[in-house]
mmCIF file of C-alpha atoms in Angstrom:
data_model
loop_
_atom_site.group_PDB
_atom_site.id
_atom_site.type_symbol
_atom_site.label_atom_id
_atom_site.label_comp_id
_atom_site.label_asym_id
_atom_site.label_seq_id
_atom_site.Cartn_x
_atom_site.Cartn_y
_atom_site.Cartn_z
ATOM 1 C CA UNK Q 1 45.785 -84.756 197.622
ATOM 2 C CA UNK Q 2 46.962 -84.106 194.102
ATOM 3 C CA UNK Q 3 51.285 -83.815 193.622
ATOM 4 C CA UNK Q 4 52.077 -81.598 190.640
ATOM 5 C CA UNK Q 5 55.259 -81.310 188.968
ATOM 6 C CA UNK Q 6 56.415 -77.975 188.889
ATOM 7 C CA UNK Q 7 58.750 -77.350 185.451
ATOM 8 C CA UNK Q 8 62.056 -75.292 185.241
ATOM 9 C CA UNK Q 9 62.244 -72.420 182.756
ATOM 10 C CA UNK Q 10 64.729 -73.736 180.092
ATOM 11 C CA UNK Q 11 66.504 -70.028 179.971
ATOM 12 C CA UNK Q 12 67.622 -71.137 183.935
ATOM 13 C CA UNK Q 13 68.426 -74.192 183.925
ATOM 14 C CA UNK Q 14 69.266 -75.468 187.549
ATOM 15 C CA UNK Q 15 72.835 -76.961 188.621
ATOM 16 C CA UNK Q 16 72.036 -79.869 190.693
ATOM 17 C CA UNK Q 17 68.207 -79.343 191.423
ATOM 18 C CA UNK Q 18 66.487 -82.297 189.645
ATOM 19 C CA UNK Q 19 62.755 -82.056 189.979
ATOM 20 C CA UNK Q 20 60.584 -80.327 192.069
ATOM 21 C CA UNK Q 21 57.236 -81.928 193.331
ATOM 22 C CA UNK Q 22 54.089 -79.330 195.008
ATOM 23 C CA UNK Q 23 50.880 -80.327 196.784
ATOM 24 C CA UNK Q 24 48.127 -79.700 198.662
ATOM 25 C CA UNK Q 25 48.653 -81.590 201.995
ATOM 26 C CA UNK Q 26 44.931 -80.047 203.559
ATOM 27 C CA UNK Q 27 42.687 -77.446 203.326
ATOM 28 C CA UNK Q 28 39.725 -76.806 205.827
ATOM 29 C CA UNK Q 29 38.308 -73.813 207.354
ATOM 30 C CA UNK Q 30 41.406 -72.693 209.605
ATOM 31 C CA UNK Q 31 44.591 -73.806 206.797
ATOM 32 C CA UNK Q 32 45.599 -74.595 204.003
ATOM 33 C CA UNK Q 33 48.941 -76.555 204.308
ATOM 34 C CA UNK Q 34 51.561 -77.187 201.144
ATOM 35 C CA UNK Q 35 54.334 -78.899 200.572
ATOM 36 C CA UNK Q 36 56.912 -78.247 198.472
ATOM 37 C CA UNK Q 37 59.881 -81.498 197.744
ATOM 38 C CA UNK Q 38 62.820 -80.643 196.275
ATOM 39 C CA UNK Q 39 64.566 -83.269 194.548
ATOM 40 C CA UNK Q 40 68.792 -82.596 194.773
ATOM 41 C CA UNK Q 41 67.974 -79.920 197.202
ATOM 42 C CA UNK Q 42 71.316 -80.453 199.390
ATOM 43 C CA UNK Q 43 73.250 -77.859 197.468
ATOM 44 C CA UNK Q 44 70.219 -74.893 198.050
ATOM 45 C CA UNK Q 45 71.052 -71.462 199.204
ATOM 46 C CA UNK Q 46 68.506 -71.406 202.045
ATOM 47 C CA UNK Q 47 67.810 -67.848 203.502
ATOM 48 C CA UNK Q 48 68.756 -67.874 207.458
ATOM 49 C CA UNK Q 49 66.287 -67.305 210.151
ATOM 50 C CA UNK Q 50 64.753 -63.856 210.478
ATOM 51 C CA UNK Q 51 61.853 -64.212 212.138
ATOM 52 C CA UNK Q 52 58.328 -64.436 211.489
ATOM 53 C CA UNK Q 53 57.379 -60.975 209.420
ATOM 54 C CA UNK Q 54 56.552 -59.578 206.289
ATOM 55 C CA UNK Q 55 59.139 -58.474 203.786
ATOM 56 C CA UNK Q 56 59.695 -57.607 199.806
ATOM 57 C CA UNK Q 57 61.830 -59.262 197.307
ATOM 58 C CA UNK Q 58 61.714 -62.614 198.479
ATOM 59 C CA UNK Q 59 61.964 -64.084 195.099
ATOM 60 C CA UNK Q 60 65.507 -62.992 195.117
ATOM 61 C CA UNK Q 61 66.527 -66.209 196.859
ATOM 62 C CA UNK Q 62 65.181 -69.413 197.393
ATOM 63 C CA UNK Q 63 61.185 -68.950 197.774
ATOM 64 C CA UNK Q 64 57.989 -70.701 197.169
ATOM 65 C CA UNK Q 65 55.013 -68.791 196.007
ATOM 66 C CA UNK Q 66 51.427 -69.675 195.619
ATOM 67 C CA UNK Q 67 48.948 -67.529 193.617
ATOM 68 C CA UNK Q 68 44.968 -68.079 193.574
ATOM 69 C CA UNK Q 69 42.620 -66.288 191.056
ATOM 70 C CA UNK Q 70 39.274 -67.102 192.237
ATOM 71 C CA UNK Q 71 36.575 -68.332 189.309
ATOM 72 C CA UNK Q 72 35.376 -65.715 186.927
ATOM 73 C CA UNK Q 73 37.095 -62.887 188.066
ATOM 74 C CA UNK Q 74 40.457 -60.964 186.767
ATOM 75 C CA UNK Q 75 41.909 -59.955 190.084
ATOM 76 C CA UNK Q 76 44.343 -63.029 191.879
ATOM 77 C CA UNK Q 77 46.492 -63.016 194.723
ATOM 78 C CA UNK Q 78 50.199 -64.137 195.433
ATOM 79 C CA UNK Q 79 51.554 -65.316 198.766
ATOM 80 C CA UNK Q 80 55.591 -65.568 198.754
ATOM 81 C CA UNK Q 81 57.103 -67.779 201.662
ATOM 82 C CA UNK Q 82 60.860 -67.817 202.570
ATOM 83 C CA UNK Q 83 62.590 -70.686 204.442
ATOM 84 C CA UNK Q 84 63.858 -67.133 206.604
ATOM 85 C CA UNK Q 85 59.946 -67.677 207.628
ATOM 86 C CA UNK Q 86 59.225 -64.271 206.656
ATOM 87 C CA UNK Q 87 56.832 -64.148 204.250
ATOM 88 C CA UNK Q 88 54.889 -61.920 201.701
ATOM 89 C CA UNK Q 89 51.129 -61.463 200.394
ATOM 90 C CA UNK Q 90 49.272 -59.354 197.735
ATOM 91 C CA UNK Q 91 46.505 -58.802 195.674
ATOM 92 C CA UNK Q 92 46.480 -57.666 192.130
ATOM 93 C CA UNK Q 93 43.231 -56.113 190.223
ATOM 94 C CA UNK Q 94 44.587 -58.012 186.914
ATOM 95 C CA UNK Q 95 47.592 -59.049 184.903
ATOM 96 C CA UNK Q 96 50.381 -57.514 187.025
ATOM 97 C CA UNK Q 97 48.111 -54.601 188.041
ATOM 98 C CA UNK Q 98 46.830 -52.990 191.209
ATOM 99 C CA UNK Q 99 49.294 -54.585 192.888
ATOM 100 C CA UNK Q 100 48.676 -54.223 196.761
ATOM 101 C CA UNK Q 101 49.744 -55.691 200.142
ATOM 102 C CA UNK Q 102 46.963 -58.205 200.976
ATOM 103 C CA UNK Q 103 45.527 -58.296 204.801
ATOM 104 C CA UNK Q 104 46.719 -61.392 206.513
ATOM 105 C CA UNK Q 105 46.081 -61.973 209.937
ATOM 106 C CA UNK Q 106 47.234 -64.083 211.689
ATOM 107 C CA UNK Q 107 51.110 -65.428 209.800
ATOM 108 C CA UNK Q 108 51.669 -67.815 207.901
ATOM 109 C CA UNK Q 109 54.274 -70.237 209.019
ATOM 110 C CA UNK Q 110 56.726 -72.406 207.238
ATOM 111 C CA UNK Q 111 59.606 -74.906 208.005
ATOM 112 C CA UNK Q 112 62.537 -76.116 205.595
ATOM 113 C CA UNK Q 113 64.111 -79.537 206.241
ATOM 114 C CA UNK Q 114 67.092 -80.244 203.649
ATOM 115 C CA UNK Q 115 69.209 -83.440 203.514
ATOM 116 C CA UNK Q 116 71.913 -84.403 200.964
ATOM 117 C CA UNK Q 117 69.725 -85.639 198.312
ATOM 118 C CA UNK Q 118 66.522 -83.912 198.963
ATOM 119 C CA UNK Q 119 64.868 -81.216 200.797
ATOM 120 C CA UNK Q 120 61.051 -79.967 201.920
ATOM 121 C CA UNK Q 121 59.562 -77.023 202.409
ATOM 122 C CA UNK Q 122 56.143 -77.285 204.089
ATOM 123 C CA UNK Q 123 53.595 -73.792 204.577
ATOM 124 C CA UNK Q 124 50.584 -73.289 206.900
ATOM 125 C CA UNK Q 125 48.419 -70.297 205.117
ATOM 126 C CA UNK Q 126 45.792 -69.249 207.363
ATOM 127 C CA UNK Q 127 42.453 -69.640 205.383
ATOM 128 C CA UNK Q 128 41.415 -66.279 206.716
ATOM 129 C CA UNK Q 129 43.897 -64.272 204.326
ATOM 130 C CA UNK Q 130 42.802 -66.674 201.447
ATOM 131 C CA UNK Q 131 39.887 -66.175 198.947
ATOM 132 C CA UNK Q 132 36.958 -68.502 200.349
ATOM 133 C CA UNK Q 133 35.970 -69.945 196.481
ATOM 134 C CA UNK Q 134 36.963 -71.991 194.333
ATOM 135 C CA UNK Q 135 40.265 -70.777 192.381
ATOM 136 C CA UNK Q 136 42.812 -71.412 189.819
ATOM 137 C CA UNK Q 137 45.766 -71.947 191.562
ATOM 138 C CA UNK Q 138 49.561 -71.688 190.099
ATOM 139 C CA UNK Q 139 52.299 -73.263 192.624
ATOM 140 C CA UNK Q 140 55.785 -71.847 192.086
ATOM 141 C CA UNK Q 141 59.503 -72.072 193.462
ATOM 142 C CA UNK Q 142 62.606 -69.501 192.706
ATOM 143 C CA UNK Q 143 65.746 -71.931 193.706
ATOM 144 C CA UNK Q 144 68.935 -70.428 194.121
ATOM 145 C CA UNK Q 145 71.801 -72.808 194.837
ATOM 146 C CA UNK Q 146 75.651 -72.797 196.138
ATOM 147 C CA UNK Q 147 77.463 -71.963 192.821
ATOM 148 C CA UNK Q 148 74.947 -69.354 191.747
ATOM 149 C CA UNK Q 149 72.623 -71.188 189.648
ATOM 150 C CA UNK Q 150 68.950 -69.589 190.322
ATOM 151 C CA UNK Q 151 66.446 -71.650 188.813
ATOM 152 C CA UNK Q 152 62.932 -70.703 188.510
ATOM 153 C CA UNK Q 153 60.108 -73.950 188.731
ATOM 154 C CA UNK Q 154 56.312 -73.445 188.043
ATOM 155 C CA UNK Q 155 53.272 -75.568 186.867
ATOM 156 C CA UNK Q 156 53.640 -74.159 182.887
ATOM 157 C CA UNK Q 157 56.650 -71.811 182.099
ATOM 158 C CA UNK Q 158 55.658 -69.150 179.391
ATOM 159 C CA UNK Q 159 58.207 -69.121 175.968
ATOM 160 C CA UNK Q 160 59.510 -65.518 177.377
ATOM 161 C CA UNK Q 161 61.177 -65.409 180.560
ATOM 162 C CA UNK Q 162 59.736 -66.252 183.703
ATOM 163 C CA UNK Q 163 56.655 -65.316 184.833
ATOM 164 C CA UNK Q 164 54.902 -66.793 187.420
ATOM 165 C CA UNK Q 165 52.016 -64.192 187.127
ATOM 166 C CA UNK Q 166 51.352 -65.351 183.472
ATOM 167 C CA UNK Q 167 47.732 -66.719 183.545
ATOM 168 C CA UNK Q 168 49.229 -70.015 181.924
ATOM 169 C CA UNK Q 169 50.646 -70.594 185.077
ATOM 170 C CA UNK Q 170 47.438 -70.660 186.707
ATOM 171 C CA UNK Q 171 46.913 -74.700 185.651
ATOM 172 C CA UNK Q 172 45.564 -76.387 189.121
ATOM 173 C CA UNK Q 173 42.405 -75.951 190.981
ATOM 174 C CA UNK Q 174 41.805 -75.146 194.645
ATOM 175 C CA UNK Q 175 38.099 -75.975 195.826
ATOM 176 C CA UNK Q 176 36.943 -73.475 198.671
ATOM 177 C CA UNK Q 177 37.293 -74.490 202.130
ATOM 178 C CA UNK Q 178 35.114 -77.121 203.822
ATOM 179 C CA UNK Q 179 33.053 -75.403 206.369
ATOM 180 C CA UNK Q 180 33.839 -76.383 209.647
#
């Protein structure tokens, strides 16, 4: 599967984050399963274990969002997953609007190894909350690390501040799911 280098906004610069790498590591009819590499990820903030659950505000701390827009159509949806494992998913009519909590059944799960150098985040989406077409996908990470540097990492980073709902973002494709 296709890496793709996610880009920090130049207004947040991280401290000692130096790249961040995203990809599709499988999609078939049960999951879709990401992974998200982190390079100088030792000095990360990572949320503590909470349990399995939905929550808001995610994006306040470290976090790794995917958003998928399927073809020809305004309406997208945005999936937010915390190394806490709790985890967040809506659907938007258009540019920022409608903005609801999206059905997802059964949870998403996600792990978070970090080392001194490095750290991964890997996600299993179940493909029955996802849209079943082909989409434009945008793959995104909020960072926050020890000294208070928050950095914000996506696939294209809009001149204004960041956005990760800007259709710009929106740069990689996801084909719909094999059938099984």
């Amino acid at each position: 599967m296709q890496t793709h280098e996610l880009i920090a906004h130049p207004a947040h610069p991280a401290s000692r984050v130096t790249g961040v790498e995203a990809r599709i590591i499988g999609r078939d009819a049960k999951w879709l399963r990401l992974r998200w590499r982190i390079a100088g990820g030792g000095a990360l903030v990572v949320p503590p274990f909470a349990g399995r659950g939905r929550a808001d505000e995610l994006w306040r701390s470290t976090c790794f969002e995917l958003f998928l827009k399927p073809q020809g159509g305004e309406g997208y949806c945005e999936l937010n997953l915390s190394p806490s494992e709790r985890w967040a998913a809506y659907d938007f009519d258009s540019y920022r609007e409608g903005m609801r909590e999206r059905p997802f059944p059964p949870e998403p799960s996600c792990t978070m190894r970090q080392g001194s150098s490095f750290a991964i985040f890997d996600a299993a989406i179940p493909a029955a909350g996802l849209p079943d077409a082909d989409c434009a996908m945008g793959l995104s990470c909020v960072l926050e690390e020890t000294g208070g540097a928050t950095s914000y990492w996506a696939l294209c980073q809009p001149d204004r501040a960041p956005d990760f709902h800007d259709p710009a973002c929106f740069t990689a494709q996801l084909a719909a799911p094999i059938p099984a």
